[in-house]
mmCIF file of C-alpha atoms in Angstrom:
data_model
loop_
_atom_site.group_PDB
_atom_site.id
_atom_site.type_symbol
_atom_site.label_atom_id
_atom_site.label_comp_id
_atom_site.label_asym_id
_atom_site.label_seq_id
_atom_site.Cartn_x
_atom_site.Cartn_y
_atom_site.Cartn_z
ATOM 1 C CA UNK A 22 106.984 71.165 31.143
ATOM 2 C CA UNK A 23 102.935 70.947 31.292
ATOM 3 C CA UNK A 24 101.087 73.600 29.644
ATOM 4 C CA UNK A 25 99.711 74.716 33.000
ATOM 5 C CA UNK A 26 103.051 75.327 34.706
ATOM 6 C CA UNK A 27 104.535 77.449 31.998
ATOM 7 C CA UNK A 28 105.224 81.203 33.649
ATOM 8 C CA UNK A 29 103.775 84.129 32.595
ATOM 9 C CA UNK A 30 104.896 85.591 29.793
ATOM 10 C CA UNK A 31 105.931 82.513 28.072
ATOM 11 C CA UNK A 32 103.432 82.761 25.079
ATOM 12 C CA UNK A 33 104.869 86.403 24.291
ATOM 13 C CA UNK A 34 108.071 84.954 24.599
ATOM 14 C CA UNK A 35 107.683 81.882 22.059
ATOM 15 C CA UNK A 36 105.944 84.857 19.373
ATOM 16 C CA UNK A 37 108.946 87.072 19.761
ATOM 17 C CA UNK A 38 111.025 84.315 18.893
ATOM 18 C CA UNK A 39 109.171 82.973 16.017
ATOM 19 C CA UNK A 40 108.690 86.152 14.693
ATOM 20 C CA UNK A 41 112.839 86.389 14.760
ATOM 21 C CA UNK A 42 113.399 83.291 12.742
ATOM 22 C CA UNK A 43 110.516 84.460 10.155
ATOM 23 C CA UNK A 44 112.318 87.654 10.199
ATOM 24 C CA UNK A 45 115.788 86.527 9.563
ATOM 25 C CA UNK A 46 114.507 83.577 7.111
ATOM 26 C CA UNK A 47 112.995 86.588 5.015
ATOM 27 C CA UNK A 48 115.966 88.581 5.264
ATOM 28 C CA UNK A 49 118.471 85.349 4.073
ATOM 29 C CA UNK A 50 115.998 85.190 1.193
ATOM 30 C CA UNK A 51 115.976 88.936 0.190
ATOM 31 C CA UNK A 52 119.925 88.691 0.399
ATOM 32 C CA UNK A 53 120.561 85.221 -1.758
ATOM 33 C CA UNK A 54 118.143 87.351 -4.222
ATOM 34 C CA UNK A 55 120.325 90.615 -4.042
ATOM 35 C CA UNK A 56 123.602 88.494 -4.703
ATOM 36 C CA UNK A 57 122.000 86.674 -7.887
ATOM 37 C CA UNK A 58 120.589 90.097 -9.092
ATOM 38 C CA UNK A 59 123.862 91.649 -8.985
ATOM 39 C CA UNK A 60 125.974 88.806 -10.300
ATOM 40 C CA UNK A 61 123.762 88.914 -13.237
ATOM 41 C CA UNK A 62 123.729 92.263 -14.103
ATOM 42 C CA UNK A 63 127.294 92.592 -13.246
ATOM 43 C CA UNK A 64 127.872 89.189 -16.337
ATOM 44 C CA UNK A 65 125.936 91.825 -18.002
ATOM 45 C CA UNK A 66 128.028 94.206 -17.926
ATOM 46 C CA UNK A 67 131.038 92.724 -19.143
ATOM 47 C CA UNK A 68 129.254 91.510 -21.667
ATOM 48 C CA UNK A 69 127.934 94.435 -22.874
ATOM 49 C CA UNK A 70 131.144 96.114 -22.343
ATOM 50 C CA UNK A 71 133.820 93.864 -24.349
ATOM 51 C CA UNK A 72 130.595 93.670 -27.481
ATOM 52 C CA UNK A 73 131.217 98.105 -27.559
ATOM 53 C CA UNK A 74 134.664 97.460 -27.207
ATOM 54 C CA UNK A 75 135.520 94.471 -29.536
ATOM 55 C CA UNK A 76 132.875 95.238 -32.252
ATOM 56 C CA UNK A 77 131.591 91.509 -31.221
ATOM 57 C CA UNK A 78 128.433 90.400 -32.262
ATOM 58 C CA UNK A 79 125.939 88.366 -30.739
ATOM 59 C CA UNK A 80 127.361 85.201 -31.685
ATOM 60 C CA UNK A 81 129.606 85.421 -28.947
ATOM 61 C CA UNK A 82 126.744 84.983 -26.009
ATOM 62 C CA UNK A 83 126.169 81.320 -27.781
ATOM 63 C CA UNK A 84 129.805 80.542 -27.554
ATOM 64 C CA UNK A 85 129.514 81.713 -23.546
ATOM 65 C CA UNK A 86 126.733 79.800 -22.959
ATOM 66 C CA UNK A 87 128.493 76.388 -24.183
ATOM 67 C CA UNK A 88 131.514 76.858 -22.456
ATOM 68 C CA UNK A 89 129.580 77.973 -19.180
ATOM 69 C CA UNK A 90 127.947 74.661 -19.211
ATOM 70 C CA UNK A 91 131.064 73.013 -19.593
ATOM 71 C CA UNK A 92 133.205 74.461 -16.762
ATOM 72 C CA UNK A 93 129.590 74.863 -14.529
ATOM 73 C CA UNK A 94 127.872 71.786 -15.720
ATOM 74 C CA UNK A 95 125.450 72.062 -12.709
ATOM 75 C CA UNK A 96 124.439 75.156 -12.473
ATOM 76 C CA UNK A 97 121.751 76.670 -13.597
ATOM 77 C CA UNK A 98 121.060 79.641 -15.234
ATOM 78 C CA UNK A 99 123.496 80.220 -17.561
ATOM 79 C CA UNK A 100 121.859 79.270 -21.035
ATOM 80 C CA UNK A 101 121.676 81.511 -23.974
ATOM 81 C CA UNK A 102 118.463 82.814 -23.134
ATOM 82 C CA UNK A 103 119.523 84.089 -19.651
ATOM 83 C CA UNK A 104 123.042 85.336 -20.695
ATOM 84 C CA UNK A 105 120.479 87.356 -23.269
ATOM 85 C CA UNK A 106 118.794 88.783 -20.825
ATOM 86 C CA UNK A 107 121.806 89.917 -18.695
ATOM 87 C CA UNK A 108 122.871 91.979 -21.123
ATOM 88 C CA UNK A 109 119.573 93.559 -21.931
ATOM 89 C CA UNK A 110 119.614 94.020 -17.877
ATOM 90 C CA UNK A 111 122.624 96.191 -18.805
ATOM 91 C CA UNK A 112 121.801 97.973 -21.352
ATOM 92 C CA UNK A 113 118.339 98.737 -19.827
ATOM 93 C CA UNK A 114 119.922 99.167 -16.019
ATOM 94 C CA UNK A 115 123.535 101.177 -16.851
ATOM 95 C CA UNK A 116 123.976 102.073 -13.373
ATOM 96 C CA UNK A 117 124.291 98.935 -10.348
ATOM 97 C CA UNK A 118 121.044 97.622 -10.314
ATOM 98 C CA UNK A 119 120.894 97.211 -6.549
ATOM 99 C CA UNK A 120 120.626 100.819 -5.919
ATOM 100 C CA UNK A 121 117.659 100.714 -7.905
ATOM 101 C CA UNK A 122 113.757 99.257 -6.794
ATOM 102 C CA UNK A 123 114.580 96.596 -9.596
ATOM 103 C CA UNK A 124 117.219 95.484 -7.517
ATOM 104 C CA UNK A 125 114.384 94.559 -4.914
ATOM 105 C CA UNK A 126 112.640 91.841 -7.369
ATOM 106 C CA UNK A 127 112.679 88.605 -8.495
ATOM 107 C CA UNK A 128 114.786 87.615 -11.369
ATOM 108 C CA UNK A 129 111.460 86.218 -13.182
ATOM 109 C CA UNK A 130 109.946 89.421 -12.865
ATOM 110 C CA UNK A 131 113.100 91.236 -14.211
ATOM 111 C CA UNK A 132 112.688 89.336 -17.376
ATOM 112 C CA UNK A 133 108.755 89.888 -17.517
ATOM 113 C CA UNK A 134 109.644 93.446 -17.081
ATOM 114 C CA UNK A 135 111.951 93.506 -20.030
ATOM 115 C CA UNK A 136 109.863 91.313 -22.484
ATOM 116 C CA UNK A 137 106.669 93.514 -21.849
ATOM 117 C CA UNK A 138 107.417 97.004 -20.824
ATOM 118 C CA UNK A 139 107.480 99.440 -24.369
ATOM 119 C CA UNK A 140 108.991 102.469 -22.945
ATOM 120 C CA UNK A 141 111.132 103.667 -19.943
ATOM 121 C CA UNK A 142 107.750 105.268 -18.544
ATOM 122 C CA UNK A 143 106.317 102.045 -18.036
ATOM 123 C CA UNK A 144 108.832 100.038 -17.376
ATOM 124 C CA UNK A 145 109.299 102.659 -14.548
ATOM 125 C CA UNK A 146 105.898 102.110 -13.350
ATOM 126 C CA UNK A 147 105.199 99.014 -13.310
ATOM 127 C CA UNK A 148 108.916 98.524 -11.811
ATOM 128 C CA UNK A 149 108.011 100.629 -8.849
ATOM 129 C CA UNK A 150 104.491 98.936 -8.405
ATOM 130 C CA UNK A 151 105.351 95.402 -8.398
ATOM 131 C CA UNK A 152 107.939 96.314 -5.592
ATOM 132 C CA UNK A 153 105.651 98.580 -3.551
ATOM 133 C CA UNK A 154 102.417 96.054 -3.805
ATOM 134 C CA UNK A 155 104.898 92.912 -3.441
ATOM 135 C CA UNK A 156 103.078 91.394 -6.864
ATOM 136 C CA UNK A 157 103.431 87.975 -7.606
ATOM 137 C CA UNK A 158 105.385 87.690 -11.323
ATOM 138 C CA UNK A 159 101.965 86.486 -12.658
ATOM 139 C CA UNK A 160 100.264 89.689 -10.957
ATOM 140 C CA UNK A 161 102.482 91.860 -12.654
ATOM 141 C CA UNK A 162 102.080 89.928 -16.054
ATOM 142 C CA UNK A 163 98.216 90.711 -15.524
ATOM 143 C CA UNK A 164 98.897 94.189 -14.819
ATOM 144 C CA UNK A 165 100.954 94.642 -17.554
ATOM 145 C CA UNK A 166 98.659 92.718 -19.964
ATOM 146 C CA UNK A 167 95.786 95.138 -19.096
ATOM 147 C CA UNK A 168 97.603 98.086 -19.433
ATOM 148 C CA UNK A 169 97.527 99.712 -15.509
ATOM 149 C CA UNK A 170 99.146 102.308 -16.129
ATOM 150 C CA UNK A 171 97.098 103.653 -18.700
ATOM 151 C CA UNK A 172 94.192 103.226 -16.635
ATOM 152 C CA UNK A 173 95.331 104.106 -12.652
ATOM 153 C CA UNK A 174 94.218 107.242 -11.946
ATOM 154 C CA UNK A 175 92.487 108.243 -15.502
ATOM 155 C CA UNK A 176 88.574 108.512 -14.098
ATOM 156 C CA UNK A 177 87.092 111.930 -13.639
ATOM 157 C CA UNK A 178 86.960 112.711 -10.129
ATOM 158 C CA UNK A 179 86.593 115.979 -7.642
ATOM 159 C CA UNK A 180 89.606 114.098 -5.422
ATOM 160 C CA UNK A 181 91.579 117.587 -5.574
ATOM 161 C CA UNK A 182 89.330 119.472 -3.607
ATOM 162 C CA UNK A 183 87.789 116.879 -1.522
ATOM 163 C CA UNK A 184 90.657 115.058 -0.171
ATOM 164 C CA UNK A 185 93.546 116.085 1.507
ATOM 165 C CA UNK A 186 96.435 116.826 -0.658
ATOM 166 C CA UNK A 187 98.569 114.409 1.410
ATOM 167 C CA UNK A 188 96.341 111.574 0.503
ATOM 168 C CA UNK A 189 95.007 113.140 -2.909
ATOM 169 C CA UNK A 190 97.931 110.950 -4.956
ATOM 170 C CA UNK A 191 97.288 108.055 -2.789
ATOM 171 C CA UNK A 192 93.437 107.709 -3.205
ATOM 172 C CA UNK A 193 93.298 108.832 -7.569
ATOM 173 C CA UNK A 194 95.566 105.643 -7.817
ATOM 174 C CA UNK A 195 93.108 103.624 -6.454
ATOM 175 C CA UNK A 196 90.214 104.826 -9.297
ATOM 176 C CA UNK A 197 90.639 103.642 -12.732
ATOM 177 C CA UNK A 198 89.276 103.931 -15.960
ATOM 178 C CA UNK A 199 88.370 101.954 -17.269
ATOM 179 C CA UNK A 200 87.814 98.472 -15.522
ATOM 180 C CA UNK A 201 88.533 95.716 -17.521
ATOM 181 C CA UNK A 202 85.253 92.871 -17.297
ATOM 182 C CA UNK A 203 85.787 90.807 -19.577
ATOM 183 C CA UNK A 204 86.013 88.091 -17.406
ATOM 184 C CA UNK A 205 82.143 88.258 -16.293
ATOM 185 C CA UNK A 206 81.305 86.742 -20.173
ATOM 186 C CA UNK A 207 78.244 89.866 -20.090
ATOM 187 C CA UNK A 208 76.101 90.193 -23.289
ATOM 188 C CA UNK A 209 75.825 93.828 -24.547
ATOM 189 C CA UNK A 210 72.154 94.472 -23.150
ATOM 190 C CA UNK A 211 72.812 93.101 -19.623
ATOM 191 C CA UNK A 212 70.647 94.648 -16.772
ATOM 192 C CA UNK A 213 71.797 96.270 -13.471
ATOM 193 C CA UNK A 214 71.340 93.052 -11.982
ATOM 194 C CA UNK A 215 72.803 90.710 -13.351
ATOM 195 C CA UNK A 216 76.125 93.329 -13.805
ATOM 196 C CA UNK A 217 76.219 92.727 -10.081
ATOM 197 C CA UNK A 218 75.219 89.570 -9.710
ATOM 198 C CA UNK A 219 78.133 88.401 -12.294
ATOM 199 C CA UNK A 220 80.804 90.910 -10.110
ATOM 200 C CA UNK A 221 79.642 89.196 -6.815
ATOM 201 C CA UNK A 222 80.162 85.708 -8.579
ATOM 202 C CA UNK A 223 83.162 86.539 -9.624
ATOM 203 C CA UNK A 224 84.296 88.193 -6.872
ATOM 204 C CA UNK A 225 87.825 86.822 -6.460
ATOM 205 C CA UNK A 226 88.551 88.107 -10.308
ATOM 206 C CA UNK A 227 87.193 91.804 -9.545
ATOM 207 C CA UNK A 228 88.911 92.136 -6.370
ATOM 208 C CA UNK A 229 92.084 91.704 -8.985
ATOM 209 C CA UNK A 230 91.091 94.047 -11.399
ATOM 210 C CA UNK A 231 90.277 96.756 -8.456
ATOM 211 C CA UNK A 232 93.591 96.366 -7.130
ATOM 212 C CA UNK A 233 95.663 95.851 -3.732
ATOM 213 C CA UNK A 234 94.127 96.655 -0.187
ATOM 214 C CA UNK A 235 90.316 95.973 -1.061
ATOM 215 C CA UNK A 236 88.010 93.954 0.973
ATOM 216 C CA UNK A 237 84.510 93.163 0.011
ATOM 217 C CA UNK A 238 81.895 93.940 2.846
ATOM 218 C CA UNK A 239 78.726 93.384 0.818
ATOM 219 C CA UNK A 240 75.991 93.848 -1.948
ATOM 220 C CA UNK A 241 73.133 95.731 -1.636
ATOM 221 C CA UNK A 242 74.350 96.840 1.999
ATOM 222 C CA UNK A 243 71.121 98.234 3.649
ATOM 223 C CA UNK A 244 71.007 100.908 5.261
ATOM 224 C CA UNK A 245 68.368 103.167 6.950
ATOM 225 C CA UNK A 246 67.929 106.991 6.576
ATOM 226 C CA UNK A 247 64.835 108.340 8.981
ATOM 227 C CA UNK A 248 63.079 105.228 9.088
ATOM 228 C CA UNK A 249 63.333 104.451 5.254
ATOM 229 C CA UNK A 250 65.549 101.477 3.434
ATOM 230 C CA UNK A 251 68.207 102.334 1.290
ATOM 231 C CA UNK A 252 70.385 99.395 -0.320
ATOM 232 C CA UNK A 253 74.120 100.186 -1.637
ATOM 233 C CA UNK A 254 74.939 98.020 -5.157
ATOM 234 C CA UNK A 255 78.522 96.924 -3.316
ATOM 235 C CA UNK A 256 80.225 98.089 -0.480
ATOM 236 C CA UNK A 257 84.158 97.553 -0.293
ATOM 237 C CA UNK A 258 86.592 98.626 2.638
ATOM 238 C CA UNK A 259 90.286 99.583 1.363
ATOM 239 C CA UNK A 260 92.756 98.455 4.091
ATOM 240 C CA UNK A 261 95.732 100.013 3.110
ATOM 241 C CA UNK A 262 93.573 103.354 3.097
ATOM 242 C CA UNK A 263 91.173 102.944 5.893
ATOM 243 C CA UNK A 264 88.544 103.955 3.781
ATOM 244 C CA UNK A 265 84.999 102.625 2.893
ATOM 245 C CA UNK A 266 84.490 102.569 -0.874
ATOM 246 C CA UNK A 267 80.922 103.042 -2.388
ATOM 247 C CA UNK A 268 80.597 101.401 -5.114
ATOM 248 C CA UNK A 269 77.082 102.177 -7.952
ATOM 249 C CA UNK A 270 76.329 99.962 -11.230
ATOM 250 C CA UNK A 271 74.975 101.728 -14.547
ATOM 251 C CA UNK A 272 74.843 99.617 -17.557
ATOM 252 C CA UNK A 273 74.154 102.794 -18.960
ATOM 253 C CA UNK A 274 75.894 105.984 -19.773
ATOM 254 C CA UNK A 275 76.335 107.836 -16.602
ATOM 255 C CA UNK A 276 74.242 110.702 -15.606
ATOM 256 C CA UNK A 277 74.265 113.440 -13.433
ATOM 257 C CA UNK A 278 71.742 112.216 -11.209
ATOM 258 C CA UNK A 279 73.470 108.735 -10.950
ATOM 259 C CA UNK A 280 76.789 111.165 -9.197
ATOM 260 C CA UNK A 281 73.806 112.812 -6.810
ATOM 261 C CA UNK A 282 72.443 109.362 -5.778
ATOM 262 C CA UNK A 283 76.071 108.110 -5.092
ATOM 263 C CA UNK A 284 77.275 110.716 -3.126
ATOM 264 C CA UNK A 285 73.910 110.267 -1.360
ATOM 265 C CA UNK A 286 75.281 106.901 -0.220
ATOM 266 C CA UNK A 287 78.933 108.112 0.397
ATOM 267 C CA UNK A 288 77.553 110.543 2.676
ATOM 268 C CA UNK A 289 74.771 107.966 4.586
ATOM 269 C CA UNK A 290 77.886 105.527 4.920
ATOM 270 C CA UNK A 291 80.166 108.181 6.276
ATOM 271 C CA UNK A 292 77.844 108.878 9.296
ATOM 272 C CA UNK A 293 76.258 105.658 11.124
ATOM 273 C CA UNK A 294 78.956 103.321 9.334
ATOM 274 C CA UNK A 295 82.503 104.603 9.404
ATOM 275 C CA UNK A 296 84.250 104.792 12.201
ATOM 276 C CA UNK A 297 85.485 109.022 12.011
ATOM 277 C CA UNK A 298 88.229 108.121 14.744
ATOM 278 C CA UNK A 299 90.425 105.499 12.897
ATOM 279 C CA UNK A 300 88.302 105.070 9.284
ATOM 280 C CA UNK A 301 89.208 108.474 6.462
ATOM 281 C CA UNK A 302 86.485 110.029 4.439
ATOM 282 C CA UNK A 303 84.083 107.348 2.656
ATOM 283 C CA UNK A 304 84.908 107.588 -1.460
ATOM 284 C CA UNK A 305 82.137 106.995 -3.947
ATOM 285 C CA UNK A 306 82.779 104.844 -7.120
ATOM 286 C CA UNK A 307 80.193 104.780 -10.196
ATOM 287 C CA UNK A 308 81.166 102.491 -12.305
ATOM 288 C CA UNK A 309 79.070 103.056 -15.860
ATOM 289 C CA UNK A 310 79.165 101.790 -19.632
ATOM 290 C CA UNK A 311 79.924 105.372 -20.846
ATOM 291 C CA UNK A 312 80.107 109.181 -19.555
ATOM 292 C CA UNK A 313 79.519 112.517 -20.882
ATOM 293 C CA UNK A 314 82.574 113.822 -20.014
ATOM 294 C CA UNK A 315 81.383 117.424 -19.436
ATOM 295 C CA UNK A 316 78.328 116.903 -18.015
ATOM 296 C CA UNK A 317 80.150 114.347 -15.188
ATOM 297 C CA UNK A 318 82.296 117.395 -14.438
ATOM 298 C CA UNK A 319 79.712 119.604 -13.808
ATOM 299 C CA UNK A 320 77.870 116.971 -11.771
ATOM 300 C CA UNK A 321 81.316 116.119 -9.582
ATOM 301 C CA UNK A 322 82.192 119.922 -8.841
ATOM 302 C CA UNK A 323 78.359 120.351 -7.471
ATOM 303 C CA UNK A 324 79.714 117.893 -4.622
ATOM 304 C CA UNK A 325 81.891 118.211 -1.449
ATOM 305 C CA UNK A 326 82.133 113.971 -0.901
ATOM 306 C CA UNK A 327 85.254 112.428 -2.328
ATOM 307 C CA UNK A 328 83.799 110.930 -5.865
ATOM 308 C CA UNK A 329 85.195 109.505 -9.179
ATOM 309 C CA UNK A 330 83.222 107.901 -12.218
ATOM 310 C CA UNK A 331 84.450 105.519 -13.993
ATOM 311 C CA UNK A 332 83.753 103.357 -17.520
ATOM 312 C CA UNK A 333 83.965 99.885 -17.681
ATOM 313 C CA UNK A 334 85.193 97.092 -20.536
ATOM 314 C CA UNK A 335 83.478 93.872 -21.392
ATOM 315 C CA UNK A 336 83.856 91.643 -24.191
ATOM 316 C CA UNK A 337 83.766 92.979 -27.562
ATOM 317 C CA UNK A 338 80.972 92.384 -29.765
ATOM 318 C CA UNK A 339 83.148 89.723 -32.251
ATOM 319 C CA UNK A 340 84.404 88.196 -29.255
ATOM 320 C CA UNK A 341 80.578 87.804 -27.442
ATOM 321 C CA UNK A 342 79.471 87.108 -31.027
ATOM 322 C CA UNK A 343 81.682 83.868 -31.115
ATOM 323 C CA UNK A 344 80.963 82.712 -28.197
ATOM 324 C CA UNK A 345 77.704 79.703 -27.827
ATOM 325 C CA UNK A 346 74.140 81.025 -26.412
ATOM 326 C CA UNK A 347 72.784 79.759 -22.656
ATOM 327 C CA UNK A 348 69.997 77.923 -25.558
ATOM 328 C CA UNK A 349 73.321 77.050 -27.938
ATOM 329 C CA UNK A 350 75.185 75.067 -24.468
ATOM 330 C CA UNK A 351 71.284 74.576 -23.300
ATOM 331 C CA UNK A 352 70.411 72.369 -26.807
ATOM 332 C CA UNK A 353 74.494 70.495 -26.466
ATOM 333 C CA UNK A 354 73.744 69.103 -23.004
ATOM 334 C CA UNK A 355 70.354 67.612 -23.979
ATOM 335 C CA UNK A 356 72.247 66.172 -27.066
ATOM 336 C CA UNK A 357 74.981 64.657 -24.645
ATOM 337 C CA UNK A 358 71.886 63.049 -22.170
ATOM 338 C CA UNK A 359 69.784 61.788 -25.038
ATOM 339 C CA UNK A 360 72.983 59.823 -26.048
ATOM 340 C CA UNK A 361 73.871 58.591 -23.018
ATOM 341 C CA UNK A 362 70.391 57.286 -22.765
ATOM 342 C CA UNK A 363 70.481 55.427 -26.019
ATOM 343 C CA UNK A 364 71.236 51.661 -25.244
#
């Protein structure tokens, strides 16, 4: 049938559809996953229970693993390693594992989980996160790696009496402290600017380290307060949230005056930028090299904007130390050229 004769309605009716098949592929996925989950911990299980029962040792998971690839010869999955790792899932997991968020996740991540995770606490966490956030198994090896749950919600803030106590929980989790930078390659005396020029450059890898739901919207956003020019370091926009997120760059210990200047901003954004009828209170990020503690509290009580202050981690010194100069790299590529040009 030609494009142009097609009835009305036929475009909705071809989305609705689609968006069934995605639907039900998703859901065919999520219950192959289940089934494996549960098969494994329930291998687990028996495992672990004839080993308390028996008094066998762990010799006897080798012994499964050979015969399993001789009666299942093409199946996967069923190696020492695995079968290992089932009954850790047991141990770890007593109760059926899918009436628990772990249930929800990838086997990969399960064994990331259990090869990284030092306590119950985290392994709690970072259970919970990967299945709220949906994180890739590499995300949550990266979250993992940099500690996150050390860090989510640690920076000082005055979120209890500035936001709403529904969303209070909600909006500390997306403030930490500190921010690990080491990606950016900074030396120890690096300037304002080129802290923010080396975020914007590496934009991609700081969207990571800030987290799920955060869109960049721009550096030094300008904006005009009774006829005079004002620029914002970076401006984000959390999605999940529907908040803007003000973000100011010390290289510097923070002081109270750098708090004043960003809720300045938090409160210029929150008037001709956000939109008050589907966008919540603006929230005001400065991110610094260091804090007085007590003098940032002061400074954050003296304010009715939504504000947290946070530190920042770059390279250590030994690691900066070892690594070549811009003259060092500058003085290798001339080598390189001058050879090149030899005949």
């Amino acid at each position: 049938m030609p494009t142009e004769d097609l009835p009305v309605g036929y475009a909705d009716l071809l989305h609705d559809i689609k968006s069934e098949i995605t639907s039900a592929r998703i859901r065919a996925h999520r219950a192959v996953n289940t089934e494996q989950i549960e098969l494994y911990w329930r291998i687990g299980r028996l495992i672990l229970t004839r080993q308390e029962k028996e008094g066998w040792g762990a010799q006897v998971v080798d012994r499964l693993a050979a015969d399993l690839r001789t009666t299942h010869p093409g199946q996967r999955g069923f190696g020492r390693s695995n079968l290992q790792y089932m009954l850790k899932m047991a141990r770890t997991w007593p109760e059926p594992i899918v009436q628990q968020p772990v249930g929800q996740l990838p086997w990969g991540h399960i064994t990331v989980l259990l090869d990284k995770t030092n306590t119950p606490a985290e392994l709690d966490f970072y259970t919970r996160s990967a299945v709220q956030h949906g994180w890739s198994r590499a995300m949550l090896q990266h979250w993992i790696t940099s500690g996150l749950h050390l860090s989510q919600g640690a920076a000082q803030t005055n979120f209890a009496t500035t936001v709403i106590p529904e969303q209070s929980d909600a909006v500390r989790e997306l403030v930490k402290d500190p921010y690990r930078l080491e990606f950016l390659g900074l030396d120890g005396d690096h300037a304002e600017r080129d802290f923010e020029d080396a975020l914007v450059a590496r934009l991609i890898e700081f969207l990571t380290e800030l987290g799920v739901g955060f869109s960049f919207v721009g550096r030094q956003y300008r904006v005009l307060v009774g006829g005079e020019e004002f620029r914002i370091d970076l401006l984000f926009y959390h999605c999940k949230l529907h908040r803007y997120v003000v973000f100011e760059l010390k290289t510097r210990t923070a002081r109270p005056e750098h708090v004043g200047k960003l809720g300045f901003y938090v409160a210029v954004v929150d008037d001709p930028v956000r939109d008050k009828e589907r966008d919540d209170e603006t929230i005001g990020i400065l991110l610094s090299a260091g804090r007085n503690h007590a003098a940032v509290e002061y400074a954050l009580q003296n304010h009715n904007r939504p504000l947290a202050v946070s530190s920042y981690v770059g390279l250590p010194r030994q690691v900066r130390e070892l690594l070549p100069s811009s003259e060092d790299l500058a003085r290798v590529a001339q080598g390189v050229l001058e050879q090149e040009a030899q005949p």
